Amino acid sequence: METSFGLAHVWNEGDWITRSVALLLLGMSLASWMVMIVKALDLRRHRAQAQQVEGFWHSNDFAEGLDKLGAEEGNPFRQLALQGRDATRHVLHQDGQSKPQLHDTLDVSDWVTRALRNTTDDFTARLQGGLAVLASVGSTAPFVGLFGTVWGIYHALLGIGAAGQATIDKVAGPIGEALIMTALGLAVAIPAVLGYNALVRGNKGVLHKLNRFAHDLHAYFVTGARVGAGGEGKVVPMKKA
């Protein structure tokens, strides 16, 4: 008699533990793919925003530079420029604040550095959000599938022992069905690991451009010119922005 096995047969013949393992792997796969798709779209958007940075430095004034950075919500480059401007105005008492506070003892360089670093750190945390899901799925999914295989083989051997027959046709079917769980675990883990590595590499590229932009902004707000830009990268002073 021919023995047929597959995912449907494993589900129908498996107990609640086998089905729970299959559902867990399915949930892990859906979660990892959702994270990869959402983060890939975010990364694509941030790369497009990074391409507008050079246009900012070739603007006639600060306001025009902000327009070239774009008004899209969550734009880290625009947010960085705004935070630097606000920090500079605060130190120069251009924000209308009459009563000095303890942090007013910081000079322009320290205050702008603090504001830019906080903005960069917040964006870094937001950019790395969800990567823990991919790391967890990639490291645990193979073992979840292996557990399903071990459990399936155990019950297959019990069934074979109860039947009193150990012919190859009686062994191949149940063991093959159990091994499917290992394959499912690998099928869930491999895309998660590859997606994690790709996103980490892409995030590093965006953060590198953001940190370089923050360095240039710091030099601009403190000295009035972009580092290494000479006169070409110079924009109007903040008081005219």
PDB file of C-alpha atoms in Angstrom:
ATOM      1  CA  MET A   1       0.000   0.000   0.000  1.00  0.00           C
ATOM      2  CA  GLU A   2       1.428   3.381  -1.013  1.00  0.00           C
ATOM      3  CA  THR A   3       2.030   5.840   1.792  1.00  0.00           C
ATOM      4  CA  SER A   4       1.535   9.522   1.053  1.00  0.00           C
ATOM      5  CA  PHE A   5       2.625  12.266   3.411  1.00  0.00           C
ATOM      6  CA  GLY A   6       2.824  15.997   3.400  1.00  0.00           C
ATOM      7  CA  LEU A   7       1.943  19.074   5.381  1.00  0.00           C
ATOM      8  CA  ALA A   8      -1.791  18.346   5.324  1.00  0.00           C
ATOM      9  CA  HIS A   9      -1.221  14.780   6.459  1.00  0.00           C
ATOM     10  CA  VAL A  10       1.104  15.909   9.234  1.00  0.00           C
ATOM     11  CA  TRP A  11      -1.519  18.348  10.445  1.00  0.00           C
ATOM     12  CA  ASN A  12      -4.349  15.795  10.298  1.00  0.00           C
ATOM     13  CA  GLU A  13      -2.396  12.983  11.924  1.00  0.00           C
ATOM     14  CA  GLY A  14      -0.471  15.074  14.440  1.00  0.00           C
ATOM     15  CA  ASP A  15      -1.458  15.684  18.051  1.00  0.00           C
ATOM     16  CA  TRP A  16      -1.937  19.061  19.718  1.00  0.00           C
ATOM     17  CA  ILE A  17       1.793  19.496  20.329  1.00  0.00           C
ATOM     18  CA  THR A  18       2.638  18.933  16.671  1.00  0.00           C
ATOM     19  CA  ARG A  19      -0.047  21.376  15.611  1.00  0.00           C
ATOM     20  CA  SER A  20       1.101  23.911  18.170  1.00  0.00           C
ATOM     21  CA  VAL A  21       4.651  23.718  16.834  1.00  0.00           C
ATOM     22  CA  ALA A  22       3.376  24.185  13.278  1.00  0.00           C
ATOM     23  CA  LEU A  23       1.278  27.197  14.296  1.00  0.00           C
ATOM     24  CA  LEU A  24       4.215  28.672  16.201  1.00  0.00           C
ATOM     25  CA  LEU A  25       6.454  28.358  13.146  1.00  0.00           C
ATOM     26  CA  LEU A  26       3.751  29.933  11.004  1.00  0.00           C
ATOM     27  CA  GLY A  27       3.419  32.851  13.415  1.00  0.00           C
ATOM     28  CA  MET A  28       7.189  33.330  13.538  1.00  0.00           C
ATOM     29  CA  SER A  29       7.347  33.330   9.755  1.00  0.00           C
ATOM     30  CA  LEU A  30       4.546  35.886   9.401  1.00  0.00           C
ATOM     31  CA  ALA A  31       6.099  38.134  12.054  1.00  0.00           C
ATOM     32  CA  SER A  32       9.534  38.041  10.425  1.00  0.00           C
ATOM     33  CA  TRP A  33       8.182  38.765   6.948  1.00  0.00           C
ATOM     34  CA  MET A  34       6.081  41.661   8.247  1.00  0.00           C
ATOM     35  CA  VAL A  35       9.122  43.165   9.956  1.00  0.00           C
ATOM     36  CA  MET A  36      11.300  42.703   6.874  1.00  0.00           C
ATOM     37  CA  ILE A  37       8.756  44.313   4.545  1.00  0.00           C
ATOM     38  CA  VAL A  38       8.036  47.286   6.826  1.00  0.00           C
ATOM     39  CA  LYS A  39      11.700  47.915   7.642  1.00  0.00           C
ATOM     40  CA  ALA A  40      12.726  47.552   3.988  1.00  0.00           C
ATOM     41  CA  LEU A  41      10.173  50.197   2.985  1.00  0.00           C
ATOM     42  CA  ASP A  42      11.404  52.494   5.767  1.00  0.00           C
ATOM     43  CA  LEU A  43      15.001  51.965   4.697  1.00  0.00           C
ATOM     44  CA  ARG A  44      14.147  52.786   1.103  1.00  0.00           C
ATOM     45  CA  ARG A  45      12.439  56.007   2.209  1.00  0.00           C
ATOM     46  CA  HIS A  46      15.375  57.062   4.391  1.00  0.00           C
ATOM     47  CA  ARG A  47      17.823  56.442   1.554  1.00  0.00           C
ATOM     48  CA  ALA A  48      15.770  58.732  -0.662  1.00  0.00           C
ATOM     49  CA  GLN A  49      15.753  61.367   2.080  1.00  0.00           C
ATOM     50  CA  ALA A  50      19.537  61.107   2.430  1.00  0.00           C
ATOM     51  CA  GLN A  51      19.938  62.008  -1.221  1.00  0.00           C
ATOM     52  CA  GLN A  52      18.444  65.441  -0.517  1.00  0.00           C
ATOM     53  CA  VAL A  53      21.213  66.405   1.922  1.00  0.00           C
ATOM     54  CA  GLU A  54      23.552  67.801  -0.710  1.00  0.00           C
ATOM     55  CA  GLY A  55      20.768  70.007  -2.005  1.00  0.00           C
ATOM     56  CA  PHE A  56      20.406  71.423   1.496  1.00  0.00           C
ATOM     57  CA  TRP A  57      23.986  72.691   1.438  1.00  0.00           C
ATOM     58  CA  HIS A  58      23.513  74.320  -1.953  1.00  0.00           C
ATOM     59  CA  SER A  59      20.456  76.293  -0.855  1.00  0.00           C
ATOM     60  CA  ASN A  60      20.318  80.073  -0.691  1.00  0.00           C
ATOM     61  CA  ASP A  61      19.168  80.081   2.938  1.00  0.00           C
ATOM     62  CA  PHE A  62      18.223  77.747   5.761  1.00  0.00           C
ATOM     63  CA  ALA A  63      14.496  77.822   5.026  1.00  0.00           C
ATOM     64  CA  GLU A  64      15.091  76.777   1.421  1.00  0.00           C
ATOM     65  CA  GLY A  65      17.381  74.030   2.663  1.00  0.00           C
ATOM     66  CA  LEU A  66      14.617  72.663   4.881  1.00  0.00           C
ATOM     67  CA  ASP A  67      12.268  72.617   1.913  1.00  0.00           C
ATOM     68  CA  LYS A  68      14.802  70.638  -0.090  1.00  0.00           C
ATOM     69  CA  LEU A  69      15.130  68.108   2.727  1.00  0.00           C
ATOM     70  CA  GLY A  70      11.405  67.503   2.431  1.00  0.00           C
ATOM     71  CA  ALA A  71       8.491  67.846   4.815  1.00  0.00           C
ATOM     72  CA  GLU A  72       7.762  64.124   5.113  1.00  0.00           C
ATOM     73  CA  GLU A  73       6.916  63.045   8.641  1.00  0.00           C
ATOM     74  CA  GLY A  74       9.698  61.123  10.326  1.00  0.00           C
ATOM     75  CA  ASN A  75      12.440  62.570   8.117  1.00  0.00           C
ATOM     76  CA  PRO A  76      15.528  62.278  10.373  1.00  0.00           C
ATOM     77  CA  PHE A  77      17.600  64.731   8.323  1.00  0.00           C
ATOM     78  CA  ARG A  78      14.987  67.483   8.547  1.00  0.00           C
ATOM     79  CA  GLN A  79      14.480  66.755  12.238  1.00  0.00           C
ATOM     80  CA  LEU A  80      18.217  66.970  12.804  1.00  0.00           C
ATOM     81  CA  ALA A  81      18.413  70.374  11.136  1.00  0.00           C
ATOM     82  CA  LEU A  82      15.440  71.673  13.121  1.00  0.00           C
ATOM     83  CA  GLN A  83      16.837  70.467  16.430  1.00  0.00           C
ATOM     84  CA  GLY A  84      20.192  72.072  15.691  1.00  0.00           C
ATOM     85  CA  ARG A  85      18.531  75.359  14.788  1.00  0.00           C
ATOM     86  CA  ASP A  86      16.383  75.348  17.921  1.00  0.00           C
ATOM     87  CA  ALA A  87      19.393  74.532  20.102  1.00  0.00           C
ATOM     88  CA  THR A  88      21.373  77.396  18.599  1.00  0.00           C
ATOM     89  CA  ARG A  89      18.530  79.835  19.103  1.00  0.00           C
ATOM     90  CA  HIS A  90      18.120  78.697  22.681  1.00  0.00           C
ATOM     91  CA  VAL A  91      21.745  79.378  23.543  1.00  0.00           C
ATOM     92  CA  LEU A  92      21.604  82.743  21.803  1.00  0.00           C
ATOM     93  CA  HIS A  93      18.345  83.511  23.689  1.00  0.00           C
ATOM     94  CA  GLN A  94      16.377  83.874  20.476  1.00  0.00           C
ATOM     95  CA  ASP A  95      13.513  81.730  21.709  1.00  0.00           C
ATOM     96  CA  GLY A  96      12.030  84.415  23.968  1.00  0.00           C
ATOM     97  CA  GLN A  97      13.092  82.700  27.187  1.00  0.00           C
ATOM     98  CA  SER A  98      13.674  85.341  29.880  1.00  0.00           C
ATOM     99  CA  LYS A  99      14.678  83.313  32.916  1.00  0.00           C
ATOM    100  CA  PRO A 100      18.008  81.441  32.540  1.00  0.00           C
ATOM    101  CA  GLN A 101      18.214  77.798  33.527  1.00  0.00           C
ATOM    102  CA  LEU A 102      21.033  75.530  34.680  1.00  0.00           C
ATOM    103  CA  HIS A 103      21.719  74.134  31.210  1.00  0.00           C
ATOM    104  CA  ASP A 104      22.215  77.667  29.907  1.00  0.00           C
ATOM    105  CA  THR A 105      25.797  77.466  31.196  1.00  0.00           C
ATOM    106  CA  LEU A 106      26.646  75.248  28.195  1.00  0.00           C
ATOM    107  CA  ASP A 107      28.227  76.993  25.249  1.00  0.00           C
ATOM    108  CA  VAL A 108      26.866  76.829  21.713  1.00  0.00           C
ATOM    109  CA  SER A 109      29.030  73.877  20.687  1.00  0.00           C
ATOM    110  CA  ASP A 110      28.079  71.722  23.665  1.00  0.00           C
ATOM    111  CA  TRP A 111      24.399  72.549  23.445  1.00  0.00           C
ATOM    112  CA  VAL A 112      24.177  71.869  19.713  1.00  0.00           C
ATOM    113  CA  THR A 113      26.161  68.645  20.135  1.00  0.00           C
ATOM    114  CA  ARG A 114      23.746  67.489  22.807  1.00  0.00           C
ATOM    115  CA  ALA A 115      20.691  68.267  20.690  1.00  0.00           C
ATOM    116  CA  LEU A 116      22.087  66.580  17.589  1.00  0.00           C
ATOM    117  CA  ARG A 117      23.212  63.517  19.516  1.00  0.00           C
ATOM    118  CA  ASN A 118      19.801  63.087  21.157  1.00  0.00           C
ATOM    119  CA  THR A 119      18.069  63.279  17.800  1.00  0.00           C
ATOM    120  CA  THR A 120      20.500  60.805  16.260  1.00  0.00           C
ATOM    121  CA  ASP A 121      20.111  58.394  19.168  1.00  0.00           C
ATOM    122  CA  ASP A 122      16.318  58.536  18.960  1.00  0.00           C
ATOM    123  CA  PHE A 123      16.389  57.788  15.247  1.00  0.00           C
ATOM    124  CA  THR A 124      18.881  54.958  15.762  1.00  0.00           C
ATOM    125  CA  ALA A 125      16.593  53.322  18.302  1.00  0.00           C
ATOM    126  CA  ARG A 126      13.634  53.711  15.948  1.00  0.00           C
ATOM    127  CA  LEU A 127      15.620  52.369  13.008  1.00  0.00           C
ATOM    128  CA  GLN A 128      16.665  49.258  14.919  1.00  0.00           C
ATOM    129  CA  GLY A 129      13.171  48.531  16.145  1.00  0.00           C
ATOM    130  CA  GLY A 130      11.948  45.117  15.050  1.00  0.00           C
ATOM    131  CA  LEU A 131      15.389  43.684  14.365  1.00  0.00           C
ATOM    132  CA  ALA A 132      15.194  41.776  17.644  1.00  0.00           C
ATOM    133  CA  VAL A 133      12.242  39.867  16.193  1.00  0.00           C
ATOM    134  CA  LEU A 134      14.303  38.741  13.205  1.00  0.00           C
ATOM    135  CA  ALA A 135      17.240  37.800  15.431  1.00  0.00           C
ATOM    136  CA  SER A 136      14.980  35.782  17.728  1.00  0.00           C
ATOM    137  CA  VAL A 137      13.247  33.997  14.861  1.00  0.00           C
ATOM    138  CA  GLY A 138      16.510  33.234  13.087  1.00  0.00           C
ATOM    139  CA  SER A 139      18.081  31.748  16.209  1.00  0.00           C
ATOM    140  CA  THR A 140      15.117  29.802  17.611  1.00  0.00           C
ATOM    141  CA  ALA A 141      13.092  28.604  14.600  1.00  0.00           C
ATOM    142  CA  PRO A 142      15.468  25.689  13.757  1.00  0.00           C
ATOM    143  CA  PHE A 143      15.215  24.407  17.320  1.00  0.00           C
ATOM    144  CA  VAL A 144      11.442  24.759  17.328  1.00  0.00           C
ATOM    145  CA  GLY A 145      11.318  22.695  14.143  1.00  0.00           C
ATOM    146  CA  LEU A 146      13.744  20.180  15.613  1.00  0.00           C
ATOM    147  CA  PHE A 147      11.531  19.811  18.659  1.00  0.00           C
ATOM    148  CA  GLY A 148       8.596  19.052  16.364  1.00  0.00           C
ATOM    149  CA  THR A 149      10.711  16.453  14.558  1.00  0.00           C
ATOM    150  CA  VAL A 150      11.785  14.749  17.778  1.00  0.00           C
ATOM    151  CA  TRP A 151       8.229  14.682  19.027  1.00  0.00           C
ATOM    152  CA  GLY A 152       6.964  13.319  15.721  1.00  0.00           C
ATOM    153  CA  ILE A 153       9.620  10.598  15.578  1.00  0.00           C
ATOM    154  CA  TYR A 154       8.815   9.603  19.155  1.00  0.00           C
ATOM    155  CA  HIS A 155       5.152   9.113  18.372  1.00  0.00           C
ATOM    156  CA  ALA A 156       5.979   7.393  15.081  1.00  0.00           C
ATOM    157  CA  LEU A 157       8.156   4.876  16.895  1.00  0.00           C
ATOM    158  CA  LEU A 158       5.424   4.307  19.456  1.00  0.00           C
ATOM    159  CA  GLY A 159       2.947   3.617  16.675  1.00  0.00           C
ATOM    160  CA  ILE A 160       5.341   1.255  14.903  1.00  0.00           C
ATOM    161  CA  GLY A 161       6.055  -0.585  18.142  1.00  0.00           C
ATOM    162  CA  ALA A 162       2.351  -0.973  18.893  1.00  0.00           C
ATOM    163  CA  ALA A 163       1.720  -2.320  15.401  1.00  0.00           C
ATOM    164  CA  GLY A 164       4.567  -4.822  15.767  1.00  0.00           C
ATOM    165  CA  GLN A 165       5.834  -4.146  12.255  1.00  0.00           C
ATOM    166  CA  ALA A 166       9.094  -2.399  11.339  1.00  0.00           C
ATOM    167  CA  THR A 167       9.160  -2.735   7.565  1.00  0.00           C
ATOM    168  CA  ILE A 168      10.576   0.117   5.518  1.00  0.00           C
ATOM    169  CA  ASP A 169       7.161   1.199   4.248  1.00  0.00           C
ATOM    170  CA  LYS A 170       5.894   1.467   7.817  1.00  0.00           C
ATOM    171  CA  VAL A 171       8.913   3.457   8.975  1.00  0.00           C
ATOM    172  CA  ALA A 172       9.497   5.793   6.025  1.00  0.00           C
ATOM    173  CA  GLY A 173       6.127   7.521   6.162  1.00  0.00           C
ATOM    174  CA  PRO A 174       6.000   8.552   9.854  1.00  0.00           C
ATOM    175  CA  ILE A 175       9.697   9.441  10.004  1.00  0.00           C
ATOM    176  CA  GLY A 176       9.442  11.476   6.802  1.00  0.00           C
ATOM    177  CA  GLU A 177       6.464  13.352   8.191  1.00  0.00           C
ATOM    178  CA  ALA A 178       8.381  14.162  11.351  1.00  0.00           C
ATOM    179  CA  LEU A 179      11.361  15.471   9.380  1.00  0.00           C
ATOM    180  CA  ILE A 180       9.088  17.981   7.665  1.00  0.00           C
ATOM    181  CA  MET A 181       9.069  19.968  10.911  1.00  0.00           C
ATOM    182  CA  THR A 182      12.830  20.434  10.709  1.00  0.00           C
ATOM    183  CA  ALA A 183      12.509  21.648   7.134  1.00  0.00           C
ATOM    184  CA  LEU A 184       9.813  24.092   8.213  1.00  0.00           C
ATOM    185  CA  GLY A 185      12.065  25.423  10.967  1.00  0.00           C
ATOM    186  CA  LEU A 186      14.860  26.054   8.485  1.00  0.00           C
ATOM    187  CA  ALA A 187      12.444  27.621   6.007  1.00  0.00           C
ATOM    188  CA  VAL A 188      11.410  30.100   8.692  1.00  0.00           C
ATOM    189  CA  ALA A 189      14.900  30.802  10.055  1.00  0.00           C
ATOM    190  CA  ILE A 190      16.873  31.308   6.827  1.00  0.00           C
ATOM    191  CA  PRO A 191      14.845  34.284   5.463  1.00  0.00           C
ATOM    192  CA  ALA A 192      14.879  35.885   8.917  1.00  0.00           C
ATOM    193  CA  VAL A 193      18.670  35.651   9.160  1.00  0.00           C
ATOM    194  CA  LEU A 194      19.207  36.959   5.638  1.00  0.00           C
ATOM    195  CA  GLY A 195      16.713  39.775   6.195  1.00  0.00           C
ATOM    196  CA  TYR A 196      18.371  40.716   9.487  1.00  0.00           C
ATOM    197  CA  ASN A 197      21.812  40.941   7.892  1.00  0.00           C
ATOM    198  CA  ALA A 198      20.508  42.980   4.960  1.00  0.00           C
ATOM    199  CA  LEU A 199      18.657  45.427   7.215  1.00  0.00           C
ATOM    200  CA  VAL A 200      21.620  45.862   9.550  1.00  0.00           C
ATOM    201  CA  ARG A 201      23.862  46.622   6.596  1.00  0.00           C
ATOM    202  CA  GLY A 202      21.338  49.091   5.174  1.00  0.00           C
ATOM    203  CA  ASN A 203      20.818  50.770   8.536  1.00  0.00           C
ATOM    204  CA  LYS A 204      24.549  51.292   8.917  1.00  0.00           C
ATOM    205  CA  GLY A 205      24.630  53.129   5.595  1.00  0.00           C
ATOM    206  CA  VAL A 206      21.779  55.460   6.582  1.00  0.00           C
ATOM    207  CA  LEU A 207      23.265  56.116  10.024  1.00  0.00           C
ATOM    208  CA  HIS A 208      26.625  56.894   8.451  1.00  0.00           C
ATOM    209  CA  LYS A 209      25.017  59.582   6.271  1.00  0.00           C
ATOM    210  CA  LEU A 210      23.021  60.909   9.217  1.00  0.00           C
ATOM    211  CA  ASN A 211      26.099  61.171  11.431  1.00  0.00           C
ATOM    212  CA  ARG A 212      28.022  62.933   8.692  1.00  0.00           C
ATOM    213  CA  PHE A 213      25.133  65.363   8.222  1.00  0.00           C
ATOM    214  CA  ALA A 214      25.055  65.971  11.983  1.00  0.00           C
ATOM    215  CA  HIS A 215      28.803  66.704  11.953  1.00  0.00           C
ATOM    216  CA  ASP A 216      28.366  69.229   9.150  1.00  0.00           C
ATOM    217  CA  LEU A 217      25.376  70.793  10.897  1.00  0.00           C
ATOM    218  CA  HIS A 218      27.367  71.182  14.100  1.00  0.00           C
ATOM    219  CA  ALA A 219      30.120  72.990  12.225  1.00  0.00           C
ATOM    220  CA  TYR A 220      27.577  75.194  10.468  1.00  0.00           C
ATOM    221  CA  PHE A 221      25.703  76.202  13.611  1.00  0.00           C
ATOM    222  CA  VAL A 222      28.942  76.899  15.510  1.00  0.00           C
ATOM    223  CA  THR A 223      31.095  78.471  12.790  1.00  0.00           C
ATOM    224  CA  GLY A 224      28.606  79.336  10.044  1.00  0.00           C
ATOM    225  CA  ALA A 225      30.086  77.026   7.403  1.00  0.00           C
ATOM    226  CA  ARG A 226      30.049  73.356   6.504  1.00  0.00           C
ATOM    227  CA  VAL A 227      33.234  71.410   7.226  1.00  0.00           C
ATOM    228  CA  GLY A 228      35.492  71.318   4.165  1.00  0.00           C
ATOM    229  CA  ALA A 229      32.918  73.116   2.048  1.00  0.00           C
ATOM    230  CA  GLY A 230      34.653  76.459   1.736  1.00  0.00           C
ATOM    231  CA  GLY A 231      32.339  79.086   0.386  1.00  0.00           C
ATOM    232  CA  GLU A 232      30.303  76.673  -1.716  1.00  0.00           C
ATOM    233  CA  GLY A 233      28.591  74.959   1.160  1.00  0.00           C
ATOM    234  CA  LYS A 234      27.942  78.113   3.133  1.00  0.00           C
ATOM    235  CA  VAL A 235      24.397  79.244   3.859  1.00  0.00           C
ATOM    236  CA  VAL A 236      23.098  82.416   5.513  1.00  0.00           C
ATOM    237  CA  PRO A 237      23.573  82.908   9.273  1.00  0.00           C
ATOM    238  CA  MET A 238      20.845  81.665  11.613  1.00  0.00           C
ATOM    239  CA  LYS A 239      19.600  85.147  12.368  1.00  0.00           C
ATOM    240  CA  LYS A 240      18.526  85.415   8.711  1.00  0.00           C
ATOM    241  CA  ALA A 241      17.136  81.892   8.413  1.00  0.00           C
TER     242      ALA A 241
END
